[in-house]
Tab-separated table of C-alpha atoms in Angstrom:
chain	number	residue	atom	x	y	z
S	1	UNK	CA	0.000	0.000	0.000
S	2	UNK	CA	1.310	3.461	-0.879
S	3	UNK	CA	2.432	5.550	2.090
S	4	UNK	CA	0.693	8.938	2.287
S	5	UNK	CA	3.665	10.817	3.746
S	6	UNK	CA	5.900	9.562	0.958
S	7	UNK	CA	3.299	10.552	-1.619
S	8	UNK	CA	3.137	13.980	0.041
S	9	UNK	CA	6.906	14.298	-0.340
S	10	UNK	CA	6.740	13.325	-4.015
S	11	UNK	CA	3.888	15.763	-4.607
S	12	UNK	CA	5.918	18.524	-2.949
S	13	UNK	CA	8.908	17.730	-5.169
S	14	UNK	CA	6.727	17.985	-8.273
S	15	UNK	CA	5.478	21.385	-7.093
S	16	UNK	CA	8.689	22.863	-5.672
S	17	UNK	CA	11.269	21.361	-8.014
S	18	UNK	CA	14.150	20.651	-5.621
S	19	UNK	CA	14.889	18.599	-2.518
S	20	UNK	CA	15.969	21.676	-0.553
S	21	UNK	CA	12.732	23.517	-1.401
S	22	UNK	CA	10.700	20.468	-0.342
S	23	UNK	CA	12.589	20.303	2.957
S	24	UNK	CA	11.822	23.965	3.614
S	25	UNK	CA	8.145	23.602	2.705
S	26	UNK	CA	7.638	20.472	4.820
S	27	UNK	CA	9.847	21.689	7.701
S	28	UNK	CA	12.157	18.654	7.586
S	29	UNK	CA	15.782	18.049	6.638
S	30	UNK	CA	16.954	17.361	3.100
S	31	UNK	CA	18.155	13.967	4.342
S	32	UNK	CA	14.625	13.123	5.514
S	33	UNK	CA	13.235	14.106	2.096
S	34	UNK	CA	15.755	11.896	0.300
S	35	UNK	CA	14.978	8.984	2.610
S	36	UNK	CA	11.232	9.271	2.012
S	37	UNK	CA	11.706	9.385	-1.746
S	38	UNK	CA	14.081	6.441	-1.650
S	39	UNK	CA	11.590	4.385	0.345
S	40	UNK	CA	8.851	5.318	-2.121
S	41	UNK	CA	10.978	4.102	-5.041
S	42	UNK	CA	11.524	0.785	-3.294
S	43	UNK	CA	7.824	0.625	-2.449
S	44	UNK	CA	6.722	0.974	-6.086
S	45	UNK	CA	9.687	-0.878	-7.562
S	46	UNK	CA	10.434	1.808	-10.145
S	47	UNK	CA	12.871	4.701	-10.486
S	48	UNK	CA	11.038	7.927	-9.719
S	49	UNK	CA	13.978	10.351	-9.753
S	50	UNK	CA	16.949	10.943	-11.999
S	51	UNK	CA	19.968	13.190	-11.511
S	52	UNK	CA	19.741	16.578	-13.194
S	53	UNK	CA	23.013	18.471	-12.740
S	54	UNK	CA	23.315	19.077	-9.010
S	55	UNK	CA	19.620	18.390	-8.478
S	56	UNK	CA	17.048	15.814	-9.450
S	57	UNK	CA	14.147	15.543	-11.857
S	58	UNK	CA	11.134	13.280	-12.019
S	59	UNK	CA	11.240	10.325	-14.395
S	60	UNK	CA	8.178	9.414	-16.455
S	61	UNK	CA	7.127	7.060	-13.662
S	62	UNK	CA	7.746	9.831	-11.135
S	63	UNK	CA	5.571	12.300	-13.016
S	64	UNK	CA	2.809	9.731	-13.381
S	65	UNK	CA	2.818	8.885	-9.699
S	66	UNK	CA	3.029	12.564	-8.685
S	67	UNK	CA	-0.155	13.270	-10.671
S	68	UNK	CA	-1.934	10.478	-8.817
S	69	UNK	CA	-0.423	11.732	-5.546
S	70	UNK	CA	-1.940	15.188	-6.054
S	71	UNK	CA	-5.397	13.716	-6.561
S	72	UNK	CA	-5.035	11.280	-3.646
S	73	UNK	CA	-3.893	14.006	-1.249
S	74	UNK	CA	-6.739	16.276	-2.359
S	75	UNK	CA	-9.233	13.505	-1.582
S	76	UNK	CA	-7.603	12.898	1.790
S	77	UNK	CA	-7.887	16.603	2.604
S	78	UNK	CA	-11.527	16.593	1.564
S	79	UNK	CA	-12.195	13.559	3.803
S	80	UNK	CA	-10.424	15.232	6.721
S	81	UNK	CA	-12.417	18.417	6.119
S	82	UNK	CA	-15.709	16.491	6.122
S	83	UNK	CA	-14.768	14.631	9.309
S	84	UNK	CA	-13.731	17.867	11.004
S	85	UNK	CA	-17.009	19.454	9.944
S	86	UNK	CA	-19.001	16.524	11.273
S	87	UNK	CA	-17.169	16.713	14.585
S	88	UNK	CA	-17.743	20.468	14.692
S	89	UNK	CA	-14.636	21.205	16.757
S	90	UNK	CA	-12.030	23.850	15.980
S	91	UNK	CA	-8.871	21.801	16.503
S	92	UNK	CA	-5.697	20.742	14.710
S	93	UNK	CA	-3.252	22.984	12.880
S	94	UNK	CA	-3.980	26.055	10.792
S	95	UNK	CA	-1.323	27.680	8.599
S	96	UNK	CA	-1.923	31.173	7.318
S	97	UNK	CA	-0.077	34.119	5.821
S	98	UNK	CA	-0.630	37.827	5.265
S	99	UNK	CA	1.187	40.632	3.501
S	100	UNK	CA	3.196	42.727	6.023
S	101	UNK	CA	0.746	45.545	6.831
S	102	UNK	CA	-2.126	43.073	7.201
S	103	UNK	CA	0.020	40.881	9.450
S	104	UNK	CA	0.700	43.945	11.593
S	105	UNK	CA	-2.812	45.350	11.439
S	106	UNK	CA	-4.945	42.183	11.657
S	107	UNK	CA	-2.996	39.218	12.999
S	108	UNK	CA	-2.453	40.324	16.627
S	109	UNK	CA	-6.191	40.706	17.268
S	110	UNK	CA	-7.356	37.819	15.062
S	111	UNK	CA	-4.822	35.254	16.242
S	112	UNK	CA	-5.283	36.328	19.851
S	113	UNK	CA	-9.015	35.721	19.475
S	114	UNK	CA	-8.433	32.270	17.989
S	115	UNK	CA	-6.105	31.285	20.814
S	116	UNK	CA	-8.568	32.469	23.454
S	117	UNK	CA	-11.646	30.834	21.936
S	118	UNK	CA	-10.095	27.659	20.526
S	119	UNK	CA	-7.187	26.434	22.657
S	120	UNK	CA	-7.139	23.149	20.732
S	121	UNK	CA	-6.241	24.960	17.503
S	122	UNK	CA	-2.533	25.396	16.749
S	123	UNK	CA	-1.995	28.405	14.473
S	124	UNK	CA	1.161	28.990	12.443
S	125	UNK	CA	1.498	32.351	10.658
S	126	UNK	CA	4.008	34.008	8.364
S	127	UNK	CA	4.388	37.191	6.322
S	128	UNK	CA	4.187	36.703	2.555
S	129	UNK	CA	3.436	38.959	-0.375
S	130	UNK	CA	-0.022	38.377	-1.922
S	131	UNK	CA	1.200	36.345	-4.902
S	132	UNK	CA	3.270	34.105	-2.618
S	133	UNK	CA	0.346	33.634	-0.232
S	134	UNK	CA	-2.021	32.606	-3.030
S	135	UNK	CA	0.588	30.212	-4.423
S	136	UNK	CA	1.041	28.693	-0.958
S	137	UNK	CA	-2.702	28.044	-0.627
S	138	UNK	CA	-2.848	26.501	-4.097
S	139	UNK	CA	0.106	24.210	-3.295
S	140	UNK	CA	-1.370	23.211	0.054
S	141	UNK	CA	1.478	24.725	2.082
S	142	UNK	CA	-1.007	27.192	3.624
S	143	UNK	CA	-4.646	26.891	4.684
S	144	UNK	CA	-5.497	30.588	4.300
S	145	UNK	CA	-3.812	33.729	2.984
S	146	UNK	CA	-4.726	37.361	3.538
S	147	UNK	CA	-4.112	39.103	0.221
S	148	UNK	CA	-5.021	42.314	-1.587
S	149	UNK	CA	-5.722	43.974	-4.850
S	150	UNK	CA	-6.152	47.637	-5.804
S	151	UNK	CA	-9.291	49.435	-6.901
S	152	UNK	CA	-7.980	49.595	-10.486
S	153	UNK	CA	-5.795	46.463	-10.637
S	154	UNK	CA	-7.363	43.143	-9.516
S	155	UNK	CA	-5.284	40.261	-8.209
S	156	UNK	CA	-6.014	37.069	-10.184
S	157	UNK	CA	-7.384	34.276	-7.979
S	158	UNK	CA	-6.992	30.750	-9.398
S	159	UNK	CA	-9.909	28.373	-9.788
S	160	UNK	CA	-10.486	26.167	-6.770
S	161	UNK	CA	-10.062	28.969	-4.231
S	162	UNK	CA	-12.727	30.712	-2.173
S	163	UNK	CA	-12.335	34.384	-1.203
S	164	UNK	CA	-14.024	36.520	1.426
S	165	UNK	CA	-13.675	40.323	1.728
S	166	UNK	CA	-12.216	41.739	4.941
S	167	UNK	CA	-12.014	45.514	4.407
S	168	UNK	CA	-11.344	48.331	1.976
S	169	UNK	CA	-8.123	50.077	2.965
S	170	UNK	CA	-7.779	53.754	1.950
S	171	UNK	CA	-4.347	55.059	0.992
S	172	UNK	CA	-2.878	58.539	1.292
S	173	UNK	CA	0.245	60.199	-0.058
S	174	UNK	CA	2.996	60.512	2.557
S	175	UNK	CA	5.321	63.466	2.059
S	176	UNK	CA	7.886	65.408	4.090
S	177	UNK	CA	6.456	68.162	6.274
S	178	UNK	CA	8.153	70.833	4.149
S	179	UNK	CA	6.782	69.521	0.844
S	180	UNK	CA	4.975	72.231	-1.198
S	181	UNK	CA	1.722	70.211	-1.109
S	182	UNK	CA	1.841	69.291	2.595
S	183	UNK	CA	-0.707	71.983	3.531
S	184	UNK	CA	-3.369	70.694	1.108
S	185	UNK	CA	-6.578	68.884	2.112
S	186	UNK	CA	-6.417	66.687	-1.016
S	187	UNK	CA	-3.897	66.027	-3.762
S	188	UNK	CA	-3.851	64.405	-7.190
S	189	UNK	CA	-1.223	61.876	-8.199
S	190	UNK	CA	-0.489	63.950	-11.308
S	191	UNK	CA	0.877	66.678	-9.039
S	192	UNK	CA	3.816	64.428	-8.094
S	193	UNK	CA	5.190	63.980	-11.604
S	194	UNK	CA	8.534	65.557	-10.626
S	195	UNK	CA	8.862	63.926	-7.204
S	196	UNK	CA	11.041	60.954	-6.350
S	197	UNK	CA	8.966	57.973	-5.272
S	198	UNK	CA	9.738	55.564	-2.477
S	199	UNK	CA	8.102	52.363	-3.600
S	200	UNK	CA	8.021	48.616	-3.058
S	201	UNK	CA	10.512	46.106	-4.429
S	202	UNK	CA	10.484	45.687	-8.197
S	203	UNK	CA	8.115	42.897	-9.210
S	204	UNK	CA	5.946	43.188	-6.077
S	205	UNK	CA	2.246	43.582	-6.809
S	206	UNK	CA	1.996	46.985	-5.076
S	207	UNK	CA	4.965	48.371	-7.029
S	208	UNK	CA	3.427	47.145	-10.267
S	209	UNK	CA	0.165	48.843	-9.282
S	210	UNK	CA	1.882	52.182	-8.576
S	211	UNK	CA	3.772	52.079	-11.871
S	212	UNK	CA	0.589	51.128	-13.766
S	213	UNK	CA	-1.439	53.911	-12.093
S	214	UNK	CA	1.122	56.679	-12.628
S	215	UNK	CA	1.687	55.699	-16.253
S	216	UNK	CA	-2.072	55.755	-16.854
S	217	UNK	CA	-1.839	59.467	-15.955
S	218	UNK	CA	1.047	60.023	-18.338
S	219	UNK	CA	3.674	60.012	-15.580
S	220	UNK	CA	6.851	57.955	-15.764
S	221	UNK	CA	7.665	57.446	-12.067
S	222	UNK	CA	11.044	58.561	-10.759
S	223	UNK	CA	11.938	55.790	-8.283
S	224	UNK	CA	14.536	56.840	-5.755
S	225	UNK	CA	14.265	54.133	-3.113
S	226	UNK	CA	12.599	50.745	-2.647
S	227	UNK	CA	11.434	49.140	0.597
S	228	UNK	CA	8.853	46.415	1.234
S	229	UNK	CA	7.894	47.651	4.718
S	230	UNK	CA	5.585	50.662	5.067
S	231	UNK	CA	7.463	51.867	8.159
S	232	UNK	CA	10.744	51.827	6.251
S	233	UNK	CA	9.144	53.839	3.444
S	234	UNK	CA	7.764	56.367	5.945
S	235	UNK	CA	11.163	56.657	7.615
S	236	UNK	CA	12.696	57.562	4.239
S	237	UNK	CA	9.925	60.109	3.668
S	238	UNK	CA	10.633	61.654	7.078
S	239	UNK	CA	14.248	62.143	5.997
S	240	UNK	CA	13.095	64.109	2.952
S	241	UNK	CA	14.044	61.435	0.425
S	242	UNK	CA	10.778	61.299	-1.491
S	243	UNK	CA	7.057	60.580	-1.304
S	244	UNK	CA	5.169	57.300	-1.051
S	245	UNK	CA	1.709	55.790	-1.068
S	246	UNK	CA	0.759	54.942	2.513
S	247	UNK	CA	-2.257	52.643	3.028
S	248	UNK	CA	-3.823	53.111	6.458
S	249	UNK	CA	-3.877	49.476	7.588
S	250	UNK	CA	-0.931	48.746	9.858
S	251	UNK	CA	0.919	52.021	9.216
S	252	UNK	CA	0.831	53.546	12.718
S	253	UNK	CA	2.807	55.012	14.378
S	254	UNK	CA	3.657	57.542	11.672
S	255	UNK	CA	7.073	59.125	12.289
S	256	UNK	CA	7.484	62.842	12.948
S	257	UNK	CA	8.217	64.887	9.888
S	258	UNK	CA	5.675	63.042	7.705
S	259	UNK	CA	2.426	64.554	6.470
S	260	UNK	CA	-0.360	62.319	5.119
S	261	UNK	CA	-2.720	63.849	2.559
S	262	UNK	CA	-5.738	62.017	1.052
S	263	UNK	CA	-5.990	61.608	-2.705
S	264	UNK	CA	-8.780	63.203	-4.703
S	265	UNK	CA	-9.428	59.874	-6.461
S	266	UNK	CA	-9.772	58.003	-3.134
S	267	UNK	CA	-7.261	55.223	-3.766
S	268	UNK	CA	-8.146	51.982	-1.962
S	269	UNK	CA	-6.811	48.470	-1.529
S	270	UNK	CA	-9.296	45.608	-1.266
S	271	UNK	CA	-8.145	43.204	1.459
S	272	UNK	CA	-9.534	39.676	1.531
S	273	UNK	CA	-8.761	36.144	2.642
S	274	UNK	CA	-8.550	33.079	0.379
S	275	UNK	CA	-8.645	29.334	1.041
S	276	UNK	CA	-9.137	26.128	-0.936
S	277	UNK	CA	-12.681	25.176	-1.833
S	278	UNK	CA	-12.137	21.575	-0.742
S	279	UNK	CA	-11.451	22.851	2.801
S	280	UNK	CA	-14.515	25.073	2.917
S	281	UNK	CA	-16.359	23.001	5.555
S	282	UNK	CA	-13.529	22.945	8.094
S	283	UNK	CA	-14.622	24.639	11.341
S	284	UNK	CA	-11.080	25.982	11.792
S	285	UNK	CA	-11.320	27.808	8.446
S	286	UNK	CA	-14.644	29.324	9.417
S	287	UNK	CA	-13.317	30.350	12.839
S	288	UNK	CA	-10.251	32.003	11.309
S	289	UNK	CA	-12.316	33.931	8.739
S	290	UNK	CA	-14.665	35.118	11.494
S	291	UNK	CA	-11.722	36.260	13.649
S	292	UNK	CA	-10.106	38.090	10.715
S	293	UNK	CA	-13.394	39.832	9.886
S	294	UNK	CA	-13.788	40.940	13.496
S	295	UNK	CA	-10.228	42.304	13.509
S	296	UNK	CA	-10.929	44.099	10.215
S	297	UNK	CA	-14.074	45.710	11.642
S	298	UNK	CA	-12.099	47.044	14.599
S	299	UNK	CA	-9.637	48.861	12.308
S	300	UNK	CA	-12.155	49.861	9.672
């Protein structure tokens, strides 16, 4: 009979592509991964892996079995979800992620609520950018991910995922206190055509949104500095090094020397949580979504 843990390891290798990445995803050593795959080869009596430079690749038999493994593990998860739903208890392990400002703005209250109400639930959280969080849910490395999109740039959500809105997060322009527009009640993005921008890392969804939005107004952004953390961006603004977009979720405390001015076009991020449809009946998923919504209401 095929061993589920070994099938899980093979499935992870098919998804992640290397033994070291599998070890990181499954929180085990590379030696343990190799041992599991070796045992699986002996179990099926066929070669599943072949050397590929310094790494490995799946053989035809390995790819065939990995496809079956994905379907088997999905059915096992569905069975576990149904059993958990029938039992009606919020127990076990729950793995979730959020982008940094949501982790700061929502996780303390939401995860504190879960611990207080459901002591039998073991929660594991991490900070991940939205694309990484969605990919983790799709792969099965995460149970839920708090992600975002912008009012004018949606985040694609793959088939097989369920999403629930948490809040709309307004964003302002952060500028140094001596900026010529710092006294204004509202500003337009077009007024910052000559300013240096402090933005997110290249390739991050929020950076791509800012570039897309400024270019739609005929502005080629002048990027002076990049930082993934809002507080780092605000610290650079306070030093007079540029301006940035500052969503309100998780941004406090704002450093001295920074002025926040709303935008005329009322820029907003849509924040929501996603999970796999085959886990929809799990009480732990429902409890986590409820706790996140309550935390979102308290900051909204």
